[in-house]
Amino acid sequence: MRRAWQAGMIALARSPRAKRWIQSGRATSGLASRYVAGPDAEAGVALAAALLARGIRSSLFYLGEYVDSPVLVAENVAAKREVADLLGRAGIEIHVSVDPTQIGHSLDPALGRRNALAIAGAIADAPGDGQRLMMIDMEDRSFVDATIALHDELRGDGLPIGITLQAYLRRTEADLAARIRQGATVRLVKGAFAAGADAAFTTQAEIKANHRRLIGLMLSRAARDAGFRPVIATHDDRLQDHAIAQAEAAGWGKDEYEFEMLYGVRGALAEQRAREGHRMRLYLPFGRDWWPYAVRRIGENPRNAWLLARSLAGG
Ligand SMILES: Cc1cc2nc3c(=O)[nH]c(=O)nc-3n(C[C@H](O)[C@H](O)[C@H](O)COP(=O)(O)OP(=O)(O)OC[C@H]3O[C@@H](n4cnc5c(N)ncnc54)[C@H](O)[C@@H]3O)c2cc1C
């Protein structure tokens, strides 16, 4: 049931006709505002400021997906640079998430690399003296080697970089161990993709067990000694509890690791973690192209069916 629901929502995310119809309709604007800050960088920064007032940090993400033209790539890069500048001017920590394919990596890896350098450089040079980071998202398995190489190169150049690794992949334990030795910043997620049993854990139970094991590595004493910065990105409160217990046992301060969740998903849990004194960050998308992103979030939980039905009915 869960798989069929998710597959249906992914098909809907990829339908240009559904996207045109839904993104132009006023009735669905409630759906957009549930998961997305607004149409532009100003709206993203305004919501980031409001969240910060409640003790919650943000990672801004410009919604430009399924990019197949240099014009869209250029637009995506400009939006990432603009939001870094606006965050700096607003005196807010500069944290921007980037998909390699949205900045041209699948069109031409050299173009993707140049654009990653340009965005990371803009983040490093943005106004203000607060913390800053470009967090690289991880896409499907075919991009993992190139994305890790990109991270390592930019990190070697002294740019403020973090990388996302996925617990569903068997290789992640080794990839993570190497990044821990570097003292890098890693955001660990479950992984929004699937692969065969040779490369991946294929059942939810296996993926969750690996997720727990990797959280243990991220919050070990050795990782802390190496200057590693763990980001635990999950909406699973039991995995979060596990991370907190590991962190306490290994002597991590609450300001030395952080949790990250998606804006619009389990908001009460995010607020609760912030109240408990944890560093909590929300992945905060902005941009006009909101439908493919929102429908994937809806697809992650069959209980969201009512939300979709009510929105499409104009309620
Ligand atoms: C900050 C962040 C960045 C991410 N970046 C990437 C990335 O770069 N690459 C990648 O492959 N994946 C990424 N993901 C997605 C991730 O891989 C998972 O697909 C997603 O987080 C769901 O897994 P979970 O660990 O939250 O656990 P789950 O077991 O899926 O969820 C835990 C609990 O939260 C509830 N829940 C989860 N999602 C929803 C929802 N949409 N609506 C309502 N309830 C929900 C579940 O019902 C369950 O109760 C990212 C996730 C986050 C939080």
Coordinates of C-alpha atoms and ligand atoms in Angstrom, one line a residue:
M1 CA 0.0 0.0 0.0
R2 CA 2.8 2.4 1.0
R3 CA 4.9 1.6 -2.1
A4 CA 1.9 1.9 -4.5
W5 CA 1.0 5.3 -2.9
Q6 CA 4.6 6.6 -3.2
A7 CA 4.9 5.3 -6.8
G8 CA 1.7 7.1 -7.8
M9 CA 2.9 10.4 -6.2
I10 CA 6.3 10.1 -8.0
A11 CA 4.4 9.7 -11.3
L12 CA 2.4 12.7 -10.5
A13 CA 5.6 14.7 -9.6
R14 CA 6.9 14.0 -13.1
S15 CA 3.8 14.9 -15.1
P16 CA 4.3 18.3 -16.8
R17 CA 0.5 18.6 -17.3
A18 CA -0.3 18.0 -13.6
K19 CA 2.4 20.5 -12.7
R20 CA 1.1 23.3 -15.0
W21 CA -2.4 22.8 -13.8
I22 CA -1.7 22.6 -10.1
Q23 CA 1.0 25.3 -9.9
S24 CA -1.3 27.8 -11.6
G25 CA -4.3 27.1 -9.4
R26 CA -5.2 29.2 -6.4
A27 CA -6.9 26.3 -4.6
T28 CA -3.6 24.5 -4.2
S29 CA -1.6 27.4 -2.7
G30 CA -2.2 26.0 0.8
L31 CA -0.4 22.8 -0.2
A32 CA 2.6 24.9 -1.5
S33 CA 2.8 26.9 1.7
R34 CA 2.8 23.8 3.8
Y35 CA 6.1 22.6 2.4
V36 CA 7.7 25.7 0.7
A37 CA 8.6 29.1 2.1
G38 CA 7.4 31.1 -1.0
P39 CA 8.2 32.0 -4.6
D40 CA 11.5 33.8 -4.1
A41 CA 14.6 34.2 -2.0
E42 CA 13.0 37.1 -0.1
A43 CA 10.2 34.8 1.1
G44 CA 12.8 32.1 2.0
V45 CA 14.9 34.6 4.1
A46 CA 11.7 36.0 5.8
L47 CA 10.6 32.5 6.9
A48 CA 14.2 31.6 8.0
A49 CA 14.2 34.8 10.2
A50 CA 10.8 33.8 11.7
L51 CA 11.9 30.3 12.4
L52 CA 15.2 31.5 14.0
A53 CA 13.1 33.7 16.4
R54 CA 11.7 30.3 17.6
G55 CA 15.2 28.8 17.9
I56 CA 15.1 26.8 14.6
R57 CA 17.8 27.2 11.9
S58 CA 17.2 26.7 8.2
S59 CA 18.9 25.4 5.1
L60 CA 17.6 27.2 2.1
F61 CA 17.0 25.2 -1.1
Y62 CA 16.0 26.8 -4.4
L63 CA 13.5 24.5 -6.2
G64 CA 14.8 23.9 -9.6
E65 CA 14.5 20.2 -10.4
Y66 CA 14.8 17.9 -13.4
V67 CA 17.1 20.4 -15.0
D68 CA 17.7 19.8 -18.7
S69 CA 18.9 23.2 -20.0
P70 CA 21.8 25.5 -19.4
V71 CA 19.3 28.4 -19.0
L72 CA 17.7 26.7 -16.0
V73 CA 21.1 25.8 -14.6
A74 CA 22.1 29.4 -14.7
E75 CA 18.8 30.4 -13.1
N76 CA 19.4 27.9 -10.2
V77 CA 23.0 29.1 -9.6
A78 CA 21.9 32.7 -9.5
A79 CA 19.1 31.9 -7.0
K80 CA 21.5 30.0 -4.7
R81 CA 24.0 33.0 -4.8
E82 CA 21.2 35.5 -4.2
V83 CA 19.8 33.7 -1.2
A84 CA 23.3 33.4 0.3
D85 CA 23.8 37.2 -0.1
L86 CA 20.3 38.0 1.4
L87 CA 20.9 35.7 4.4
G88 CA 24.2 37.4 5.1
R89 CA 22.6 40.9 4.9
A90 CA 19.8 39.8 7.2
G91 CA 22.4 38.6 9.8
I92 CA 21.2 35.0 9.5
E93 CA 23.6 32.1 9.4
I94 CA 24.2 31.2 5.7
H95 CA 23.2 27.6 5.0
V96 CA 22.3 26.6 1.5
S97 CA 21.5 23.1 0.1
V98 CA 22.5 22.2 -3.5
D99 CA 21.7 19.3 -5.7
P100 CA 24.6 18.6 -8.1
T101 CA 22.2 18.0 -11.1
Q102 CA 20.4 21.3 -10.6
I103 CA 23.6 23.2 -11.1
G104 CA 24.5 21.3 -14.3
H105 CA 26.4 18.2 -13.2
S106 CA 24.4 15.8 -15.4
L107 CA 24.7 18.1 -18.4
D108 CA 28.5 18.5 -18.1
P109 CA 30.4 17.6 -14.9
A110 CA 32.9 20.4 -15.6
L111 CA 30.0 22.9 -15.6
G112 CA 28.6 21.4 -12.4
R113 CA 32.0 21.8 -10.7
R114 CA 32.5 25.4 -11.8
N115 CA 29.0 26.2 -10.6
A116 CA 29.6 24.5 -7.2
L117 CA 32.8 26.5 -6.8
A118 CA 30.9 29.7 -7.7
I119 CA 28.1 29.0 -5.1
A120 CA 30.5 27.9 -2.4
G121 CA 32.6 31.0 -3.1
A122 CA 29.6 33.2 -2.8
I123 CA 28.6 31.6 0.5
A124 CA 32.2 32.1 1.8
D125 CA 32.3 35.7 0.7
A126 CA 28.7 36.7 1.6
P127 CA 28.3 39.6 4.1
G128 CA 28.1 39.0 7.8
D129 CA 30.4 37.1 10.2
G130 CA 28.1 34.2 11.1
Q131 CA 28.5 30.5 10.3
R132 CA 28.1 29.4 6.7
L133 CA 27.9 26.2 4.8
M134 CA 27.0 24.8 1.4
M135 CA 25.4 21.4 2.0
I136 CA 25.5 19.1 -1.0
D137 CA 22.5 16.9 -1.4
M138 CA 22.9 13.3 -2.6
E139 CA 21.0 12.1 -5.6
D140 CA 20.8 8.6 -7.1
R141 CA 23.5 6.0 -6.9
S142 CA 25.1 7.0 -10.3
F143 CA 26.1 10.3 -8.8
V144 CA 27.6 9.2 -5.5
D145 CA 31.3 8.9 -6.6
A146 CA 31.3 12.3 -8.4
T147 CA 29.4 14.0 -5.6
I148 CA 31.9 12.8 -3.0
A149 CA 34.8 13.8 -5.2
L150 CA 33.3 17.3 -5.6
H151 CA 32.9 17.6 -1.8
D152 CA 36.5 16.5 -1.2
E153 CA 37.9 18.9 -3.8
L154 CA 35.9 21.9 -2.4
R155 CA 36.8 21.0 1.1
G156 CA 40.5 20.7 0.1
D157 CA 40.2 24.3 -1.2
G158 CA 39.1 25.4 2.2
L159 CA 35.5 26.2 1.2
P160 CA 32.6 25.7 3.7
I161 CA 31.2 22.4 2.5
G162 CA 29.1 19.5 3.9
I163 CA 27.9 16.4 2.2
T164 CA 24.8 14.2 2.5
L165 CA 25.2 10.4 2.7
Q166 CA 22.5 7.8 2.5
A167 CA 22.0 4.9 5.0
Y168 CA 20.3 2.7 2.3
L169 CA 23.6 2.2 0.5
R170 CA 26.0 -0.5 1.6
R171 CA 29.0 1.7 0.6
T172 CA 28.0 4.5 3.0
E173 CA 29.8 3.0 6.0
A174 CA 33.2 3.3 4.3
D175 CA 32.3 6.7 2.7
L176 CA 31.3 8.0 6.2
A177 CA 34.4 6.6 7.9
A178 CA 36.6 8.5 5.5
R179 CA 34.7 11.7 6.0
I180 CA 34.9 11.3 9.8
R181 CA 38.7 11.0 9.5
Q182 CA 38.7 14.3 7.5
G183 CA 36.7 16.0 10.3
A184 CA 34.1 16.8 7.6
T185 CA 30.4 17.8 8.0
V186 CA 28.0 15.0 7.0
R187 CA 24.2 15.0 6.9
L188 CA 23.0 11.4 7.2
V189 CA 19.7 10.6 5.6
K190 CA 17.9 7.3 4.9
G191 CA 17.9 7.9 1.1
A192 CA 15.0 8.7 -1.1
F193 CA 16.0 6.2 -3.8
A194 CA 16.2 2.4 -4.2
A195 CA 18.8 0.0 -5.6
G196 CA 19.5 -3.7 -5.9
A197 CA 20.6 -5.8 -3.0
D198 CA 24.2 -5.9 -4.3
A199 CA 24.5 -2.1 -3.6
A200 CA 21.8 -1.3 -1.1
F201 CA 19.8 -2.5 1.9
T202 CA 16.4 -3.2 0.5
T203 CA 13.9 -3.6 3.4
Q204 CA 12.9 -0.8 5.8
A205 CA 14.2 -2.9 8.7
E206 CA 17.6 -3.3 7.2
I207 CA 17.9 0.4 6.2
K208 CA 16.8 1.4 9.7
A209 CA 19.3 -0.9 11.3
N210 CA 22.1 0.5 9.2
H211 CA 20.9 4.1 9.9
R212 CA 21.3 3.3 13.7
R213 CA 24.7 1.8 13.2
L214 CA 25.9 4.8 11.2
I215 CA 24.5 7.2 13.8
G216 CA 26.7 5.4 16.3
L217 CA 29.8 6.0 14.2
M218 CA 28.9 9.6 13.7
L219 CA 28.5 10.2 17.4
S220 CA 31.4 8.2 18.6
R221 CA 34.3 9.6 20.7
A222 CA 36.7 9.1 17.8
A223 CA 34.5 11.2 15.5
R224 CA 34.4 14.0 18.1
D225 CA 38.2 13.8 18.5
A226 CA 38.6 14.2 14.7
G227 CA 36.5 17.4 14.7
F228 CA 33.7 15.7 12.7
R229 CA 30.3 17.6 12.5
P230 CA 27.3 15.2 12.5
V231 CA 23.9 16.1 11.1
I232 CA 21.2 13.6 11.8
A233 CA 18.5 14.2 9.2
T234 CA 15.4 12.1 10.0
H235 CA 11.8 12.5 11.1
D236 CA 12.0 9.3 13.1
D237 CA 11.8 10.3 16.7
R238 CA 13.3 6.9 17.8
L239 CA 16.4 7.4 15.7
Q240 CA 16.7 10.9 17.1
D241 CA 16.4 9.5 20.7
H242 CA 19.1 7.0 19.8
A243 CA 21.4 9.8 18.5
I244 CA 20.8 11.8 21.7
A245 CA 21.7 8.8 23.9
Q246 CA 24.9 8.1 21.8
A247 CA 25.9 11.7 22.0
E248 CA 25.5 11.8 25.8
A249 CA 27.4 8.6 26.2
A250 CA 30.4 9.8 24.1
G251 CA 30.5 13.3 25.6
W252 CA 29.2 15.4 22.8
G253 CA 27.8 18.8 23.7
K254 CA 24.3 19.7 22.3
D255 CA 25.9 22.4 20.2
E256 CA 28.4 20.0 18.5
Y257 CA 25.9 18.1 16.4
E258 CA 22.5 18.9 14.9
F259 CA 19.2 17.5 13.8
E260 CA 17.7 18.4 10.4
M261 CA 14.1 17.8 9.2
L262 CA 12.1 19.0 6.2
Y263 CA 9.9 22.1 6.6
G264 CA 6.3 21.0 6.9
V265 CA 6.9 17.5 8.1
R266 CA 6.4 16.7 11.8
G267 CA 6.7 20.4 12.8
A268 CA 5.7 19.7 16.4
L269 CA 8.7 17.3 16.8
A270 CA 11.1 20.0 15.4
E271 CA 9.7 22.5 17.9
Q272 CA 10.1 20.0 20.7
R273 CA 13.8 19.3 19.9
A274 CA 14.5 23.0 19.8
R275 CA 12.8 23.5 23.2
E276 CA 14.9 20.7 24.6
G277 CA 18.0 22.7 23.6
H278 CA 19.0 20.8 20.5
R279 CA 20.3 22.4 17.4
M280 CA 17.4 21.9 15.0
R281 CA 17.5 22.9 11.3
L282 CA 14.8 22.7 8.7
Y283 CA 15.4 22.2 5.0
L284 CA 13.5 25.2 3.7
P285 CA 12.7 25.2 -0.1
F286 CA 11.7 28.3 -2.0
G287 CA 10.8 29.0 -5.6
R288 CA 7.9 28.8 -8.1
D289 CA 8.5 25.2 -9.2
W290 CA 7.1 23.7 -6.0
W291 CA 4.8 20.9 -7.1
P292 CA 7.3 18.1 -7.8
Y293 CA 8.9 18.7 -4.4
A294 CA 5.6 18.9 -2.5
V295 CA 4.0 15.9 -4.1
R296 CA 7.0 13.8 -3.1
R297 CA 6.6 14.9 0.5
I298 CA 2.9 13.9 0.3
G299 CA 3.9 10.6 -1.2
E300 CA 6.2 9.8 1.8
N301 CA 3.2 9.0 4.0
P302 CA -0.1 7.5 2.9
R303 CA -1.7 9.4 5.7
N304 CA -1.2 12.6 3.6
A305 CA -3.8 11.4 1.2
W306 CA -6.5 13.6 2.9
L307 CA -4.2 16.6 2.6
L308 CA -3.9 16.1 -1.2
A309 CA -7.6 15.4 -1.6
R310 CA -8.7 18.5 0.4
S311 CA -6.3 20.8 -1.5
L312 CA -7.3 19.5 -4.9
A313 CA -11.0 20.0 -3.9
G314 CA -10.1 23.6 -3.1
G315 CA -10.6 23.2 0.6
Ligands
LIG1 C1 17.1 17.6 5.9 C2 16.9 16.4 4.9 C3 17.6 16.4 3.8 C4 17.5 15.3 2.9 N1 18.3 15.2 1.8 C5 18.3 14.1 1.1 C6 19.2 13.9 0.1 O1 20.1 14.7 -0.2 N2 19.2 12.7 -0.6 C7 18.2 11.7 -0.4 O2 18.2 10.7 -1.0 N3 17.3 11.9 0.6 C8 17.3 13.1 1.3 N4 16.3 13.2 2.3 C9 15.2 12.3 2.4 C10 15.5 11.1 3.2 O3 16.4 10.3 2.5 C11 14.2 10.3 3.5 O4 13.6 9.9 2.3 C12 13.2 11.0 4.3 O5 13.8 11.8 5.3 C13 12.3 10.0 5.1 O6 13.0 9.2 6.0 P1 13.0 9.4 7.6 O7 14.4 9.1 8.1 O8 12.5 10.7 7.9 O9 12.2 8.2 8.2 P2 10.7 7.7 7.9 O10 10.7 6.3 8.6 O11 10.3 7.7 6.5 O12 9.8 8.6 8.7 C14 9.8 8.7 10.1 C15 8.5 9.2 10.6 O13 8.2 10.5 10.0 C16 7.0 10.4 9.3 N5 7.2 11.1 8.0 C17 8.2 11.0 7.2 N6 8.0 11.7 6.0 C18 6.8 12.3 6.2 C19 6.0 13.2 5.4 N7 6.4 13.6 4.2 N8 4.8 13.5 5.8 C20 4.3 13.1 7.0 N9 5.0 12.3 7.8 C21 6.2 11.9 7.4 C22 6.8 8.9 9.0 O14 5.4 8.6 8.8 C23 7.3 8.3 10.3 O15 6.4 8.4 11.3 C24 16.5 14.3 3.2 C25 15.7 14.4 4.4 C26 15.9 15.4 5.2 C27 15.1 15.4 6.5

